[in-house]
Short mmCIF file of C-alpha atoms in Angstrom, two decimals:
data_model
loop_
_atom_site.label_atom_id
_atom_site.label_comp_id
_atom_site.label_asym_id
_atom_site.label_seq_id
_atom_site.Cartn_x
_atom_site.Cartn_y
_atom_site.Cartn_z
CA ASP A 193 98.94 139.02 209.52
CA ALA A 194 100.79 135.80 208.70
CA GLY A 195 99.97 134.19 205.41
CA VAL A 196 100.13 130.46 204.77
CA THR A 197 103.03 128.83 206.62
CA GLN A 198 104.57 125.56 205.51
CA SER A 199 107.22 123.43 207.18
CA PRO A 200 109.82 122.26 206.60
CA THR A 201 111.05 124.35 203.67
CA HIS A 202 113.33 121.63 202.35
CA LEU A 203 113.51 117.90 202.95
CA ILE A 204 115.60 115.01 201.61
CA LYS A 205 114.26 111.47 201.99
CA THR A 206 115.25 108.03 200.78
CA ARG A 207 113.09 105.86 198.52
CA GLY A 208 110.61 103.80 200.53
CA GLN A 209 110.53 106.20 203.48
CA GLN A 210 107.55 108.14 204.71
CA VAL A 211 107.24 111.93 205.00
CA THR A 212 104.91 114.40 206.73
CA LEU A 213 104.54 117.99 205.58
CA ARG A 214 102.75 120.64 207.58
CA CYS A 215 100.66 123.69 206.76
CA SER A 216 99.14 126.49 208.82
CA PRO A 217 96.47 128.40 206.88
CA LYS A 218 96.08 132.14 206.67
CA SER A 219 94.18 133.68 209.55
CA GLY A 220 90.43 133.46 208.92
CA HIS A 221 90.71 130.64 206.39
CA ASP A 222 89.09 127.27 207.09
CA THR A 223 89.89 125.23 203.97
CA VAL A 224 93.25 123.75 203.01
CA SER A 225 94.26 122.32 199.65
CA TRP A 226 97.50 120.57 198.73
CA TYR A 227 99.22 120.70 195.36
CA GLN A 228 102.27 118.99 193.89
CA GLN A 229 104.44 120.96 191.49
CA ALA A 230 107.13 119.15 189.54
CA LEU A 231 109.97 121.21 188.09
CA GLY A 232 108.80 123.21 185.09
CA GLN A 233 105.17 122.15 185.49
CA GLY A 234 102.04 123.74 186.85
CA PRO A 235 100.72 122.69 190.29
CA GLN A 236 98.62 119.49 190.36
CA PHE A 237 95.76 119.19 192.83
CA ILE A 238 96.20 116.44 195.44
CA PHE A 239 93.26 116.95 197.80
CA GLN A 240 91.29 119.46 199.84
CA TYR A 241 90.25 119.44 203.48
CA TYR A 242 87.36 121.26 205.08
CA GLU A 243 85.82 120.62 208.51
CA GLU A 244 88.52 117.98 209.10
CA GLU A 245 87.34 115.86 206.18
CA GLU A 246 88.73 115.22 202.72
CA ARG A 247 86.26 116.93 200.37
CA GLN A 248 87.90 116.52 196.97
CA ARG A 249 90.74 114.42 195.68
CA GLY A 250 92.85 114.60 192.56
CA ASN A 251 94.41 111.75 190.62
CA PHE A 252 96.96 110.69 193.25
CA PRO A 253 97.46 107.19 194.74
CA ASP A 254 96.47 106.22 198.25
CA ARG A 255 100.11 106.66 199.33
CA PHE A 256 99.14 110.31 199.62
CA SER A 257 96.98 111.00 202.64
CA GLY A 258 96.18 113.99 204.76
CA HIS A 259 94.62 115.34 207.86
CA GLN A 260 93.08 118.58 209.06
CA PHE A 261 93.09 119.56 212.71
CA PRO A 262 90.44 121.53 214.64
CA ASN A 263 92.58 124.69 214.34
CA TYR A 264 92.38 124.28 210.51
CA SER A 265 96.08 123.38 210.13
CA SER A 266 96.82 120.40 207.93
CA GLU A 267 99.32 117.64 207.27
CA LEU A 268 100.19 115.84 204.06
CA ASN A 269 101.62 112.33 204.45
CA VAL A 270 103.30 110.38 201.69
CA ASN A 271 104.20 106.72 202.24
CA ALA A 272 106.61 104.48 200.32
CA LEU A 273 108.32 107.40 198.63
CA LEU A 274 109.30 107.11 194.99
CA LEU A 275 111.89 109.12 193.09
CA GLY A 276 109.00 110.63 191.12
CA ASP A 277 107.58 112.15 194.31
CA SER A 278 110.37 114.72 194.25
CA ALA A 279 108.61 118.06 193.82
CA LEU A 280 107.55 121.31 195.45
CA TYR A 281 104.52 120.65 197.65
CA LEU A 282 102.26 123.65 197.99
CA CYS A 283 99.56 124.32 200.52
CA ALA A 284 96.77 126.75 199.65
CA SER A 285 94.20 128.05 202.08
CA SER A 286 90.83 129.69 201.50
CA HIS A 287 87.53 130.43 203.17
CA ARG A 288 84.52 128.45 202.03
CA GLU A 289 82.66 131.71 201.29
CA ILE A 290 85.52 133.26 199.30
CA LYS A 291 86.78 132.04 195.97
CA GLY A 292 90.38 133.16 196.29
CA TYR A 293 93.29 130.97 197.37
CA THR A 294 96.47 131.98 199.18
CA PHE A 295 99.50 129.78 198.64
CA GLY A 296 102.40 129.11 200.95
CA SER A 297 106.01 129.08 199.78
CA GLY A 298 106.03 125.31 199.65
CA THR A 299 108.14 122.40 200.85
CA ARG A 300 110.81 121.19 198.45
CA LEU A 301 110.95 117.38 198.77
CA THR A 302 113.84 115.49 197.23
CA VAL A 303 113.70 111.69 197.16
CA VAL A 304 117.05 109.95 196.61
CA GLU B 834 89.56 115.67 181.13
CA ASP B 835 89.47 119.42 181.69
CA GLN B 836 92.67 121.10 180.60
CA VAL B 837 94.32 124.49 180.67
CA THR B 838 96.82 125.38 177.96
CA GLN B 839 99.13 128.36 178.20
CA SER B 840 101.16 129.93 175.44
CA PRO B 841 103.86 130.73 174.78
CA GLU B 842 105.89 128.48 177.09
CA ALA B 843 108.55 131.16 177.36
CA LEU B 844 108.70 134.79 176.36
CA ARG B 845 111.61 137.22 176.31
CA LEU B 846 110.85 140.93 176.13
CA GLN B 847 112.88 144.10 176.24
CA GLU B 848 111.98 146.56 178.97
CA GLY B 849 109.02 148.61 177.74
CA GLU B 850 108.01 146.09 175.06
CA SER B 851 104.32 145.25 175.64
CA SER B 852 102.92 141.77 174.95
CA SER B 853 100.19 139.28 175.90
CA LEU B 854 100.10 135.81 177.42
CA ASN B 855 97.37 133.37 176.45
CA CYS B 856 95.41 130.86 178.53
CA SER B 857 92.90 128.49 176.92
CA TYR B 858 90.52 126.61 179.21
CA THR B 859 88.09 123.78 178.52
CA VAL B 860 85.72 123.55 181.47
CA SER B 861 82.12 124.18 180.42
CA GLY B 862 80.93 125.51 183.76
CA LEU B 863 83.51 128.08 184.83
CA ARG B 864 83.39 129.22 188.42
CA GLY B 865 86.52 131.35 188.08
CA LEU B 866 89.67 131.86 186.02
CA PHE B 867 92.69 132.66 188.15
CA TRP B 868 96.03 134.26 187.29
CA TYR B 869 99.05 133.82 189.55
CA ARG B 870 102.66 134.97 189.41
CA GLN B 871 105.36 132.58 190.64
CA ASP B 872 108.98 133.46 191.35
CA PRO B 873 111.62 130.68 191.42
CA GLY B 874 111.39 128.53 194.55
CA LYS B 875 108.32 130.41 195.82
CA GLY B 876 104.62 129.70 195.97
CA PRO B 877 102.20 131.27 193.48
CA GLU B 878 101.17 134.85 194.26
CA PHE B 879 97.56 135.76 193.47
CA LEU B 880 96.99 138.36 190.74
CA PHE B 881 93.40 138.21 189.45
CA THR B 882 90.18 136.21 189.38
CA LEU B 883 87.81 136.59 186.44
CA TYR B 884 84.29 135.18 186.57
CA SER B 885 82.48 135.90 183.31
CA ALA B 886 83.22 136.57 179.66
CA GLY B 887 83.91 140.21 178.97
CA GLU B 888 85.31 140.89 182.41
CA GLU B 889 88.60 142.80 182.73
CA LYS B 890 90.82 143.51 185.73
CA GLU B 891 93.93 145.66 186.04
CA LYS B 892 96.83 145.93 188.45
CA GLU B 893 99.76 148.22 187.70
CA ARG B 894 101.19 147.08 184.33
CA LEU B 895 98.98 143.97 184.12
CA LYS B 896 95.50 143.60 182.68
CA ALA B 897 93.59 140.32 182.53
CA THR B 898 90.67 139.70 180.19
CA LEU B 899 88.28 136.77 179.75
CA THR B 900 86.37 135.35 176.80
CA LYS B 901 84.26 132.17 176.65
CA LYS B 902 87.27 129.91 176.12
CA GLU B 903 90.37 132.07 176.64
CA SER B 904 91.97 134.53 178.99
CA PHE B 905 94.72 136.97 178.19
CA LEU B 906 97.23 138.63 180.47
CA HIS B 907 98.40 141.85 178.88
CA ILE B 908 101.66 143.34 180.09
CA THR B 909 102.16 146.99 179.26
CA ALA B 910 105.66 148.51 179.30
CA PRO B 911 107.12 145.67 181.39
CA LYS B 912 110.06 146.11 183.75
CA PRO B 913 112.75 143.55 184.71
CA GLU B 914 110.97 142.97 188.03
CA ASP B 915 108.01 141.56 186.07
CA SER B 916 110.18 138.56 185.18
CA ALA B 917 108.49 135.45 186.61
CA THR B 918 106.37 132.47 185.61
CA TYR B 919 102.73 133.38 185.10
CA LEU B 920 100.20 130.62 185.81
CA CYS B 921 96.54 130.50 184.97
CA ALA B 922 94.04 128.09 186.51
CA GLN B 923 90.39 127.21 185.93
CA GLN B 924 87.92 126.44 188.68
CA GLU B 925 84.75 124.63 187.72
CA THR B 926 81.34 125.22 189.23
CA SER B 927 81.06 121.61 190.43
CA GLY B 928 84.05 121.84 192.75
CA SER B 929 86.68 124.09 194.21
CA ARG B 930 89.91 122.55 192.91
CA LEU B 931 92.12 124.62 190.62
CA THR B 932 93.39 123.09 187.39
CA PHE B 933 96.57 124.87 186.35
CA GLY B 934 98.30 125.32 183.06
CA GLU B 935 102.04 124.77 182.82
CA GLY B 936 102.78 128.47 182.89
CA THR B 937 104.54 131.05 180.75
CA GLN B 938 108.07 131.93 181.82
CA LEU B 939 108.50 135.66 181.20
CA THR B 940 111.93 137.31 181.08
CA VAL B 941 112.19 141.08 180.76
CA ASN B 942 115.63 142.33 179.83
CA PRO B 943 116.75 145.84 180.84
#
């Protein structure tokens, strides 16, 4: 049973560019959350998607947007990249009836 | 703003030397207190969820406990493979987001 799958694993982008990260949730899960983890810090909540809608959002600018597809997979888009956007981006999936979260291995984004 | 504070930031132990990690949380309505283990370059791996004060859960050399404002992760007779960053996170009753602490980096020397 595959867990949470994220792609790509690593990515290097230039300031001002746009990036799209992808996440496939664990089988049976219908909710996807995205987190940003800077080096040496704990993960910070970006937003959560359920039933293809954004349900909760953390303190991130509108440059961060997302989408959830009918098969529950999700994308995170970041526009106008800044150096400070360099981080590990984690996807976590869950089922609305279950309180636990399963994390993927993340996408390491480096902005130069 | 709700916060989670973990201490110590880093901890070095000798193999077999037991210790505890602390997690203080501030949310008034706690839906769950989560503990995760994270290895370098990897995503967090789920360890425990605690729901109410007085609750305890165990897994191998780890035991997590919960009080009204704190949680402790006790490590008994640790081994080098227990070396990792341990994260705790609070989840409030009004939502499902997790608010994480900054973690405790544990190193167990053989």
